[in-house]
Amino acid sequence: MIDRRTFLGLAGAGLLTAGVHPTPAVAETQIPIPPGPGWTLLGQAPNALAQLPWDGSTLLTLFPDGKRIYYGYGNYGTNAGSASSRGIDISYFDVELQSFAVAMPSYPTEEVNTFRRIGAAVAAPTIDPAWRIGSCAISRSGWHAAAGISNAEHVFDVARGLTDDELFVCGSAGSGTAVTPTIWRSTDAGASWSIFFQEPVDSGYADGYERFYWLARMGDALYCRADLGSTFRRAAPMRKYDLVTRRWSTVSNTGLKTGLVAANGGPLYVGNKIRRASDVQVVGAMAYFSIATGLYAFDGTRAIAMSKEVGSCQCLTIGDDGFLYAGTSAGAYRIKGTTATLVSPGRLSSLAVAGGVLYSGAAQGTLYSKPLP
């Protein structure tokens, strides 16, 4: 992270400026590796490719929205946004123009790895705010950053409440090893925020990894589960907030067992140790979780392990056809309920499905496409 005055000074000097007009897809500077047979290279995203020195050039996530395929990049482990003095652009690939473009330049974060549908709009959580004052960017009335949240160390996910004005974001509050898993709420479409819920932590085990990584809106309920650090073996409960009655409850771990052991030696339950918020997706009455070596379907009470074929799940995405797709080391799978069907072979780390076409992002800002069979 860099402090706010330094970042604003760089922006004012023009060092964080990015073009907002479509940029033609450029030829690769290194030999890219396609995901598999039949995939066509569309080009390399210039702003992602510029993050190569900070290991931030990989297209981490893809999100379809009309004729746009939004993509995320950066690296909050290397603080790519501030180290490069560029920030991270909210960016997309224009399907009609076959070119890369910037919707909002120099978003003050180190990485963008999640996009969420918020009513008719799209939102991207700040992930790692450049000066601990983050929340989300949203496309409503044109892309803009929502009001910042003071003392937000991380903001990993965003969800809609019962109206477009009610928003929730989650992450951690504090700094260093003194952080608390926190959910914030806005009742004015992101113009202001207040602390909504904080998961209790054991200070004796605190290591700075106490966080809410995800939120899942299923029906009129919001689900969440905090991570309590990398060494503490006890798992926080899966929590459910009823948006109608405004009451909290917990989901029994009995139906959430994976039979796996986390790296710290504790039991691994569905909802724990999520890598990024986009590894949790909701389709209809089911939420899907990609954790460790498994993909699980959750109906609000219990989770069902998916077939072994999608055990190597690298990413989840909802296509514009309404189906969930899983990108794995073996290919792209269409998910219907608890059944997975291979639709295309390949090694996929990010995936989008739009207009009957598969899109996959990879290292060096490369974007590929292939007709959906």
PDB file of C-alpha atoms in Angstrom, residues 205 207 209-210 226-236 260-269 272-273:
ATOM      1  CA  TYR A 205      -3.732 -16.423  17.550  1.00  0.00           C
ATOM      2  CA  ASP A 207      -1.774 -13.049  12.481  1.00  0.00           C
ATOM      3  CA  TYR A 209      -5.433 -13.138   8.169  1.00  0.00           C
ATOM      4  CA  GLU A 210      -8.721 -12.752  10.022  1.00  0.00           C
ATOM      5  CA  ALA A 226     -15.093 -15.668   8.360  1.00  0.00           C
ATOM      6  CA  ASP A 227     -11.584 -17.032   8.334  1.00  0.00           C
ATOM      7  CA  LEU A 228     -10.014 -16.721  11.785  1.00  0.00           C
ATOM      8  CA  GLY A 229      -6.373 -16.584  10.694  1.00  0.00           C
ATOM      9  CA  SER A 230      -3.857 -19.032   9.322  1.00  0.00           C
ATOM     10  CA  THR A 231      -2.951 -20.743  12.613  1.00  0.00           C
ATOM     11  CA  PHE A 232      -6.185 -20.837  14.624  1.00  0.00           C
ATOM     12  CA  ARG A 233      -7.760 -24.269  14.123  1.00  0.00           C
ATOM     13  CA  ARG A 234     -11.322 -23.490  15.187  1.00  0.00           C
ATOM     14  CA  ALA A 235     -13.590 -22.571  12.305  1.00  0.00           C
ATOM     15  CA  ALA A 236     -15.982 -19.647  12.522  1.00  0.00           C
ATOM     16  CA  LEU A 260     -10.436 -32.511   4.445  1.00  0.00           C
ATOM     17  CA  VAL A 261      -7.904 -30.937   6.775  1.00  0.00           C
ATOM     18  CA  ALA A 262      -6.843 -27.316   6.402  1.00  0.00           C
ATOM     19  CA  ALA A 263      -3.172 -26.335   6.227  1.00  0.00           C
ATOM     20  CA  ASN A 264      -3.254 -25.367   9.912  1.00  0.00           C
ATOM     21  CA  GLY A 265      -4.406 -28.863  10.906  1.00  0.00           C
ATOM     22  CA  GLY A 266      -8.009 -27.915  11.639  1.00  0.00           C
ATOM     23  CA  PRO A 267     -11.103 -29.322   9.898  1.00  0.00           C
ATOM     24  CA  LEU A 268     -12.023 -27.773   6.572  1.00  0.00           C
ATOM     25  CA  TYR A 269     -15.688 -26.893   6.178  1.00  0.00           C
ATOM     26  CA  ASN A 272     -13.555 -21.825   4.825  1.00  0.00           C
ATOM     27  CA  LYS A 273     -10.280 -20.946   3.115  1.00  0.00           C
TER      28      LYS A 273
END
